């Protein structure tokens, strides 16, 4: 009997090309990318443990508990860093996404207002915008830590990191709101549109 799955799941650390940003320093991005690399490494470690039956069952079962956290830490950061690549670009007003946002909230400005409000939720986690295929609707939601609160079947479109490591060095804890403002100044909406069209 095989004790190991033949092809153990392995995730690759992605590389990102992030230029100069308003407010968010290169140093913060550099440190942040190291944290991202840690999630990829630990997700791979989880898979090495759970997919090898030579490991004690207790160890494997406990490793499963880490899977959502490590996977979320990897994938959430990929959405975040990708949305900061290529420099700021506005959302095309003729795009399906823009129309969907306006249909939902009444105006693009209103959407920004409610999303920024979501982002200042107390505690660490992620402010997310997603698309629910079943209802053909956009939905915003909060994810605690990296994994608690993801909505089944909802594809992320925007992931805004609200862990303190993403802003405290540049903004201090009291500068959280400015960090959120600057994220939307820096965001490349063509990446967000791509996420939406690939949903
Ligand atoms: Fe982060």
Coordinates of C-alpha atoms and ligand atoms in Angstrom, one line a residue:
X1 CA 0.0 0.0 0.0
X2 CA 1.2 3.5 -0.8
X3 CA 2.1 5.4 2.3
X4 CA 2.4 8.7 0.4
X5 CA 0.3 10.3 -2.2
X6 CA 2.4 10.1 -5.3
X7 CA 2.3 13.8 -6.2
X8 CA 2.2 15.7 -2.9
X9 CA 0.5 19.1 -3.4
X10 CA 3.1 21.8 -3.7
X11 CA 2.5 25.5 -4.1
X12 CA 4.9 28.0 -5.6
X13 CA 5.8 31.3 -4.2
X14 CA 4.8 34.0 -6.7
X15 CA 6.9 37.0 -7.6
X16 CA 5.3 40.4 -7.7
X17 CA 6.5 43.6 -9.4
X18 CA 5.4 46.4 -7.2
X19 CA 6.6 49.9 -7.9
X20 CA 6.6 53.0 -5.7
X21 CA 3.4 53.4 -3.8
X22 CA 1.7 56.3 -2.0
X23 CA 2.1 55.9 1.7
X24 CA 3.2 52.2 1.8
X25 CA 7.0 52.0 1.9
X26 CA 9.2 49.7 -0.1
X27 CA 10.5 48.4 3.2
X28 CA 6.9 47.4 4.3
X29 CA 6.4 45.6 1.0
X30 CA 9.7 43.8 1.4
X31 CA 8.9 42.6 4.9
X32 CA 5.4 41.8 3.9
X33 CA 6.6 39.6 1.0
X34 CA 8.7 37.6 3.5
X35 CA 5.5 36.9 5.5
X36 CA 3.8 35.8 2.3
X37 CA 6.7 33.4 1.6
X38 CA 6.2 32.0 5.1
X39 CA 2.6 31.1 4.3
X40 CA 3.6 29.3 1.1
X41 CA 6.3 27.4 3.0
X42 CA 4.0 26.4 5.8
X43 CA 1.2 25.4 3.4
X44 CA 3.6 23.1 1.7
X45 CA 4.7 21.7 5.0
X46 CA 1.1 21.0 5.9
X47 CA 0.7 19.0 2.7
X48 CA 3.9 17.1 3.3
X49 CA 2.6 16.1 6.7
X50 CA -1.0 15.2 5.8
X51 CA -0.3 13.3 2.6
X52 CA 2.2 11.0 4.2
X53 CA 0.6 8.1 6.1
X54 CA 3.9 7.3 7.8
X55 CA 3.2 10.3 10.0
X56 CA 1.1 9.6 13.1
X57 CA -2.6 10.2 12.6
X58 CA -2.7 12.7 15.4
X59 CA 0.0 14.8 13.8
X60 CA -1.7 14.6 10.4
X61 CA -5.1 15.6 11.9
X62 CA -3.6 18.6 13.7
X63 CA -1.8 19.7 10.5
X64 CA -5.2 19.8 8.7
X65 CA -6.3 22.4 11.2
X66 CA -3.6 24.7 9.8
X67 CA -4.5 24.2 6.2
X68 CA -7.1 27.0 6.0
X69 CA -4.9 29.5 7.8
X70 CA -1.8 28.9 5.7
X71 CA -3.8 28.7 2.4
X72 CA -5.6 31.9 3.2
X73 CA -2.4 33.6 4.1
X74 CA -1.0 32.6 0.7
X75 CA -3.9 33.3 -1.5
X76 CA -5.2 36.5 0.2
X77 CA -1.7 38.0 -0.2
X78 CA -1.6 37.1 -3.8
X79 CA -4.8 39.1 -4.5
X80 CA -3.4 41.9 -2.4
X81 CA 0.0 42.2 -4.0
X82 CA -1.4 41.7 -7.6
X83 CA -3.8 44.6 -7.1
X84 CA -0.8 46.8 -6.3
X85 CA 1.2 45.8 -9.4
X86 CA 1.5 48.0 -12.5
X87 CA 0.7 51.3 -10.9
X88 CA -2.6 52.9 -10.1
X89 CA -5.3 52.6 -12.8
X90 CA -8.9 53.7 -12.5
X91 CA -11.8 51.4 -13.1
X92 CA -13.2 51.7 -16.6
X93 CA -16.7 53.2 -16.4
X94 CA -17.8 51.1 -19.3
X95 CA -16.7 47.9 -17.7
X96 CA -19.1 45.2 -16.5
X97 CA -17.6 45.4 -13.0
X98 CA -18.2 49.2 -12.8
X99 CA -21.8 48.7 -13.9
X100 CA -22.2 45.9 -11.4
X101 CA -20.9 48.1 -8.6
X102 CA -23.2 51.0 -9.5
X103 CA -26.2 48.6 -9.8
X104 CA -25.4 47.3 -6.3
X105 CA -24.6 50.5 -4.4
X106 CA -26.0 53.3 -6.5
X107 CA -22.6 54.9 -7.2
X108 CA -18.9 54.0 -7.3
X109 CA -18.3 56.6 -4.5
X110 CA -20.9 54.9 -2.3
X111 CA -19.2 51.6 -2.9
X112 CA -15.8 53.0 -1.8
X113 CA -17.4 54.5 1.3
X114 CA -19.0 51.2 2.4
X115 CA -15.9 49.2 1.6
X116 CA -13.6 51.6 3.5
X117 CA -16.0 51.3 6.4
X118 CA -15.7 47.5 6.3
X119 CA -11.9 47.8 6.2
X120 CA -11.8 49.6 9.5
X121 CA -13.4 46.7 11.3
X122 CA -11.7 46.2 14.6
X123 CA -9.1 43.4 14.8
X124 CA -6.9 41.7 12.3
X125 CA -8.0 40.3 9.1
X126 CA -9.1 41.1 5.5
X127 CA -11.6 43.3 3.9
X128 CA -12.8 41.5 0.8
X129 CA -14.9 42.1 -2.2
X130 CA -16.2 39.0 -3.9
X131 CA -18.5 37.7 -6.6
X132 CA -21.2 35.2 -5.9
X133 CA -21.9 33.3 -9.1
X134 CA -25.1 31.7 -7.8
X135 CA -26.8 35.0 -7.2
X136 CA -24.8 36.9 -9.8
X137 CA -24.0 39.5 -7.1
X138 CA -21.0 41.3 -5.7
X139 CA -20.6 40.9 -1.9
X140 CA -18.3 42.4 0.6
X141 CA -17.2 40.5 3.7
X142 CA -14.7 40.4 6.5
X143 CA -12.2 37.6 7.0
X144 CA -10.8 37.1 10.5
X145 CA -7.1 36.2 10.5
X146 CA -6.5 34.5 7.1
X147 CA -9.3 32.0 6.9
X148 CA -12.4 32.6 9.1
X149 CA -15.2 34.1 7.2
X150 CA -14.5 33.1 3.6
X151 CA -17.8 32.6 1.8
X152 CA -18.3 29.3 0.1
X153 CA -18.5 29.7 -3.7
X154 CA -17.7 33.4 -3.6
X155 CA -14.7 34.3 -5.7
X156 CA -12.5 37.1 -4.3
X157 CA -12.1 40.2 -6.4
X158 CA -10.3 42.6 -3.9
X159 CA -8.4 41.5 -0.8
X160 CA -7.2 44.3 1.5
X161 CA -4.8 43.3 4.2
X162 CA -5.9 44.8 7.5
X163 CA -3.3 43.0 9.6
X164 CA -1.1 45.5 11.5
X165 CA 2.1 44.5 9.7
X166 CA 0.6 46.0 6.5
X167 CA 0.4 49.5 7.8
X168 CA 1.8 50.1 11.3
X169 CA 5.4 50.9 10.3
X170 CA 4.3 53.5 7.8
X171 CA 1.1 54.9 9.4
X172 CA 1.3 54.0 13.1
X173 CA -1.7 52.2 14.6
X174 CA -3.8 55.4 14.5
X175 CA -3.2 55.8 10.8
X176 CA -5.3 52.8 9.7
X177 CA -7.9 55.0 7.9
X178 CA -5.2 56.7 5.9
X179 CA -3.7 53.3 4.9
X180 CA -7.1 52.3 3.5
X181 CA -7.4 55.6 1.6
X182 CA -3.9 55.1 0.2
X183 CA -4.7 51.5 -0.8
X184 CA -7.4 52.8 -3.0
X185 CA -5.1 55.5 -4.4
X186 CA -2.6 52.8 -5.3
X187 CA -4.9 50.1 -6.5
X188 CA -4.7 49.0 -10.1
X189 CA -8.3 48.5 -11.0
X190 CA -7.4 46.6 -14.2
X191 CA -6.2 43.8 -12.0
X192 CA -9.4 43.8 -10.1
X193 CA -11.4 43.8 -13.3
X194 CA -9.3 40.8 -14.4
X195 CA -10.2 39.0 -11.2
X196 CA -13.9 39.7 -11.9
X197 CA -13.7 38.6 -15.6
X198 CA -11.9 35.4 -14.6
X199 CA -14.4 34.6 -11.9
Ligands
LIG1 FE1 -0.1 40.5 5.3

